[in-house]
mmCIF file of C-alpha atoms and ligand atoms in Angstrom:
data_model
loop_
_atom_site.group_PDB
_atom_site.id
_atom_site.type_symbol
_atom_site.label_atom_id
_atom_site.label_comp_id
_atom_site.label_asym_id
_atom_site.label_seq_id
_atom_site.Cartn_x
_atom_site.Cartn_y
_atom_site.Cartn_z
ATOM 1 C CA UNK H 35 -7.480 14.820 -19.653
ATOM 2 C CA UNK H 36 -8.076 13.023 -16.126
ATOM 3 C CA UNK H 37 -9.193 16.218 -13.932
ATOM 4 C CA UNK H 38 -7.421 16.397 -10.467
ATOM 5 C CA UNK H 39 -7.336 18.778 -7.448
ATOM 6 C CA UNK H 40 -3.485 19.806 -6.232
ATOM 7 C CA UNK H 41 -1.904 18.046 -3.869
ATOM 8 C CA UNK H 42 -1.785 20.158 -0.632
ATOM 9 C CA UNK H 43 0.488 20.798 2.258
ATOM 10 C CA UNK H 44 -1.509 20.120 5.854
ATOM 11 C CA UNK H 45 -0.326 21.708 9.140
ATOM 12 C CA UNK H 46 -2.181 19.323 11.819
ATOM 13 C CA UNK H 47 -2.960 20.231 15.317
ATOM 14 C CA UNK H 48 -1.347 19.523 17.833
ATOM 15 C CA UNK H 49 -1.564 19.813 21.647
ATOM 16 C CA UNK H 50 2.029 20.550 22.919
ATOM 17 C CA UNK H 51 2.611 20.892 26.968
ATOM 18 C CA UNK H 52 5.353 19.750 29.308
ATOM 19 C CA UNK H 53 3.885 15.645 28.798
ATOM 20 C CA UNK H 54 4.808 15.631 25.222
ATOM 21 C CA UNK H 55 2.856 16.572 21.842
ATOM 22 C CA UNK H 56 -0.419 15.243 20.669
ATOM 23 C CA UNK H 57 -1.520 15.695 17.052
ATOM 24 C CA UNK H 58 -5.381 15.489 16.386
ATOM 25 C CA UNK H 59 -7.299 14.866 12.915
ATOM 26 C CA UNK H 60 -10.341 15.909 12.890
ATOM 27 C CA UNK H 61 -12.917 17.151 10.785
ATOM 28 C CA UNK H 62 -14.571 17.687 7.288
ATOM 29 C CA UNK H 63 -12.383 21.584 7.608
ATOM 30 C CA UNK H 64 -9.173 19.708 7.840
ATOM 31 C CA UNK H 65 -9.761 16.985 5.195
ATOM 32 C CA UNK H 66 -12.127 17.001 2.131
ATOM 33 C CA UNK H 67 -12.457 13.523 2.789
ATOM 34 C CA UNK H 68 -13.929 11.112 5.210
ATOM 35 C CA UNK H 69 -11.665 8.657 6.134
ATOM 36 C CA UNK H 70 -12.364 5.180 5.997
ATOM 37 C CA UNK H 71 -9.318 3.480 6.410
ATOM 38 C CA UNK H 72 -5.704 3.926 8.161
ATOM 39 C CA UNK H 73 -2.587 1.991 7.337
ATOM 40 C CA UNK H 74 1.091 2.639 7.935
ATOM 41 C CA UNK H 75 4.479 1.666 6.811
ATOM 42 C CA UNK H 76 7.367 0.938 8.997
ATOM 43 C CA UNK H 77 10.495 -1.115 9.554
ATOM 44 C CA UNK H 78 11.391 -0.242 5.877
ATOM 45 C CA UNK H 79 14.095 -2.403 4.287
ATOM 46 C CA UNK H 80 17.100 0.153 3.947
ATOM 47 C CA UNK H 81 17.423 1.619 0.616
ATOM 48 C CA UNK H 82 13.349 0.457 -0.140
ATOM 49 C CA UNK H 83 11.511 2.431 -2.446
ATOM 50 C CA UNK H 84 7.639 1.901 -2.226
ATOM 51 C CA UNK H 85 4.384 3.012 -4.034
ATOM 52 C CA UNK H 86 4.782 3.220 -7.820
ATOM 53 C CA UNK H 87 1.726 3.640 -8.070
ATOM 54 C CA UNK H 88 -1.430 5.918 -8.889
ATOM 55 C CA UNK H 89 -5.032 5.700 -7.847
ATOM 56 C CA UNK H 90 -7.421 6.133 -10.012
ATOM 57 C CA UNK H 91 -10.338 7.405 -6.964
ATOM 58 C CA UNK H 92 -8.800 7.026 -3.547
ATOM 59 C CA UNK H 93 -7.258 10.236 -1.933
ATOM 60 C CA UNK H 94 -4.510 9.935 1.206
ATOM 61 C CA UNK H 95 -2.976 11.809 3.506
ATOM 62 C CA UNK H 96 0.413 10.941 4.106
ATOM 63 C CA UNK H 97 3.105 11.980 7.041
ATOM 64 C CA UNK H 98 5.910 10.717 9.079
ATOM 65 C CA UNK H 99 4.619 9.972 12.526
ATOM 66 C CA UNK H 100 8.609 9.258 12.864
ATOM 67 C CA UNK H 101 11.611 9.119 11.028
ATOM 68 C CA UNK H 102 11.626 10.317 7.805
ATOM 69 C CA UNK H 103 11.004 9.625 4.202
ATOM 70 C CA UNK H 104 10.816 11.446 0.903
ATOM 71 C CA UNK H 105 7.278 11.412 -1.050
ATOM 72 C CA UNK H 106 7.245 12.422 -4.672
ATOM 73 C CA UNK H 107 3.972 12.993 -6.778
ATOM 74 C CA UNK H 108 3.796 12.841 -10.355
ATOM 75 C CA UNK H 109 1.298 14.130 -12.347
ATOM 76 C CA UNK H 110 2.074 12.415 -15.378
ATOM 77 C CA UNK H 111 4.193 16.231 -16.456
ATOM 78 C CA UNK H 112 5.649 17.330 -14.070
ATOM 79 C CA UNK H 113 6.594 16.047 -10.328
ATOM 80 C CA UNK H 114 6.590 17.631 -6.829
ATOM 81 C CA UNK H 115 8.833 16.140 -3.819
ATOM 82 C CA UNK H 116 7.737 16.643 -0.324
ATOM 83 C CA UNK H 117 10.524 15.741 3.049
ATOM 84 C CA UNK H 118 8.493 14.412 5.143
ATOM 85 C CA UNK H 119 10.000 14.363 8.869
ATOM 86 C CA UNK H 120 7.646 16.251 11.145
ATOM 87 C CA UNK H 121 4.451 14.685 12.457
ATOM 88 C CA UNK H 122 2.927 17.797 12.036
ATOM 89 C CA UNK H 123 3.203 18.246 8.589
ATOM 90 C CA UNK H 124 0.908 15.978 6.458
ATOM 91 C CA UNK H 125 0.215 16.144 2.478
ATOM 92 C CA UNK H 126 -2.856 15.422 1.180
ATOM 93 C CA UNK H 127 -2.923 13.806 -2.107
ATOM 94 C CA UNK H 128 -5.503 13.897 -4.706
ATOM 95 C CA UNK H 129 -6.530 10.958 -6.670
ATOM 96 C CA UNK H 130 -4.956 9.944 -9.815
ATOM 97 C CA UNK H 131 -1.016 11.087 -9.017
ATOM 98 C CA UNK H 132 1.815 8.683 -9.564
ATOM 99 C CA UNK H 133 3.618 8.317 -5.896
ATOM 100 C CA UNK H 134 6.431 7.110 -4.847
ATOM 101 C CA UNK H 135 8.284 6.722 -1.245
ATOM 102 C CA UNK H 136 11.389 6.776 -1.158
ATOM 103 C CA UNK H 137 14.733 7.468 1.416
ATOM 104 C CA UNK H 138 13.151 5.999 4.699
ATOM 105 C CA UNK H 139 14.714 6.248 7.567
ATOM 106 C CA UNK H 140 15.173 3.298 10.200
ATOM 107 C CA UNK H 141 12.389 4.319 12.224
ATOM 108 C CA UNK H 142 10.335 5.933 10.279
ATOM 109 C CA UNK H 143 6.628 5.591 10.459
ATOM 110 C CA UNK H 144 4.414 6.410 7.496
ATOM 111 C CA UNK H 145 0.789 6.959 8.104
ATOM 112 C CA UNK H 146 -1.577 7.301 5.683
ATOM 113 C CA UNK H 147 -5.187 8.099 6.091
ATOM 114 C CA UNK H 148 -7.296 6.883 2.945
ATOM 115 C CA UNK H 149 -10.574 7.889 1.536
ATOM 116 C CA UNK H 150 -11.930 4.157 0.838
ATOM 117 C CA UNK H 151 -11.751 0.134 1.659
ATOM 118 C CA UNK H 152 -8.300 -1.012 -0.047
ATOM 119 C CA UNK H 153 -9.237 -2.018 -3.802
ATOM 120 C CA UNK H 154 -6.747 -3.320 -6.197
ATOM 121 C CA UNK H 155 -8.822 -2.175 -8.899
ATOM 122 C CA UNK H 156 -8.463 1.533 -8.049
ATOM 123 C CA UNK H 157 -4.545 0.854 -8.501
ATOM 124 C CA UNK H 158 -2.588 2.142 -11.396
ATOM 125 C CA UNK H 159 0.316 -0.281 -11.083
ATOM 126 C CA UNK H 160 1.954 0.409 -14.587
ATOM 127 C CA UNK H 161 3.551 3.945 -15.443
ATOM 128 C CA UNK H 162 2.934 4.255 -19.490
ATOM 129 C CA UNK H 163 -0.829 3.160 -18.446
ATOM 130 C CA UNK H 164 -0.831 6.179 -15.862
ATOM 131 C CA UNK H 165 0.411 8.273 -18.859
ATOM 132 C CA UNK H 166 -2.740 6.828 -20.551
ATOM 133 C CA UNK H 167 -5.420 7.223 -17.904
ATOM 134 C CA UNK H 168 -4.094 10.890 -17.142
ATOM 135 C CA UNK H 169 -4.211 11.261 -20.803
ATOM 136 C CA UNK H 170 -7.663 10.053 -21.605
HETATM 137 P P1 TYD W 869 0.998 -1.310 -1.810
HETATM 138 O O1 TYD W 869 -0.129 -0.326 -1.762
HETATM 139 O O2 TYD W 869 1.512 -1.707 -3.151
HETATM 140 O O3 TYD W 869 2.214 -0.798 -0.915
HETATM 141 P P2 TYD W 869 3.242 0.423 -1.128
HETATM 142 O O4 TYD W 869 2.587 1.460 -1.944
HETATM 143 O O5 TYD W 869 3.573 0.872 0.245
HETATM 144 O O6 TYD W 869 4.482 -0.088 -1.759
HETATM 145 O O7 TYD W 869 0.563 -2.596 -0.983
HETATM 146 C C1 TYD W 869 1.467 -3.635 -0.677
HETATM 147 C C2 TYD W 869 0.671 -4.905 -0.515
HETATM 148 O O8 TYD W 869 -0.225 -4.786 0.575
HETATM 149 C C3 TYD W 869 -0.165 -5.247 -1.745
HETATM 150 O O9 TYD W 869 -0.138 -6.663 -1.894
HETATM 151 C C4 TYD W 869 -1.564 -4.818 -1.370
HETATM 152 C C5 TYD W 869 -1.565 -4.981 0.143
HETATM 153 N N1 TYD W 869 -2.435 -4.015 0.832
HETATM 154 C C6 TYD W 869 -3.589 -4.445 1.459
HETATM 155 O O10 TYD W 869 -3.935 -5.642 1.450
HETATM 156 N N2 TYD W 869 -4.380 -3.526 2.114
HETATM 157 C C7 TYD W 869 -4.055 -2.218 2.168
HETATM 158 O O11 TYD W 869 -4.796 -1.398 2.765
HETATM 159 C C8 TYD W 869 -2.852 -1.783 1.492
HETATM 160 C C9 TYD W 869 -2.440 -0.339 1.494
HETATM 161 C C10 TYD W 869 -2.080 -2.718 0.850
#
């Protein structure tokens, strides 16, 4: 069996004052990884699901910088579903969970903060082979 941390709820900093808000990540306390690349996803196609995937290494942190979207993470058992529509509120996720994106709104903006390079060999792209890898 394919040993994994929990995925993890994240409040993130933020500087708030009469200008606006300012969220700051920062730090080996905040994240037990060092990041090494950023991507996000935006200007979703309405009704888009994304992700079905797992990694088999890489570990993310994922949150809606705006909008909203729906996150669920699969552990190959059981699943846990996170709302994402704060920028303050980010979930880290653990390698080797299933994931998948789903209920975007128009302007959302999801951010995701990754632990390596992108490599398609890392990808789990096929479900019953998740099943396997978790398995093995
Ligand atoms: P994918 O990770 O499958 O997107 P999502 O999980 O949001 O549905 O990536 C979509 C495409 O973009 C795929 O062809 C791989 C490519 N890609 C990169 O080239 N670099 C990256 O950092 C990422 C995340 C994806």
């Amino acid at each position: 069996m394919i040993e994994t941390s929990t995925p993890t709820v994240i409040q993130l900093p933020h500087i708030f004052d009469s200008l606006g808000s300012l969220g700051i990540i920062q730090g080996a306390e905040l994240l037990p990884f060092q990041v090494n690349r950023v991507y996000f996803i935006h200007s979703v196609s309405e009704g888009a699901v994304r992700g079905s995937h797992a990694h088999k290494k890489l570990q993310q942190l994922i949150f809606a910088a705006s909008g909203s979207f729906d996150l669920i993470l699969n552990d190959g058992e059981k699943s846990l579903e996170f709302q994402l529509h704060d920028p303050t509120i980010a979930v880290q996720v653990p390698r080797g969970y299933w994931r998948t994106l789903h209920n975007f709104s128009a302007d959302a903006v999801c951010m995701v903060l990754a632990s390596t390079a992108y490599d398609e060999s890392d990808y789990i792209r096929d479900y019953d082979e998740f099943l396997r890898w978790r398995k093995s």
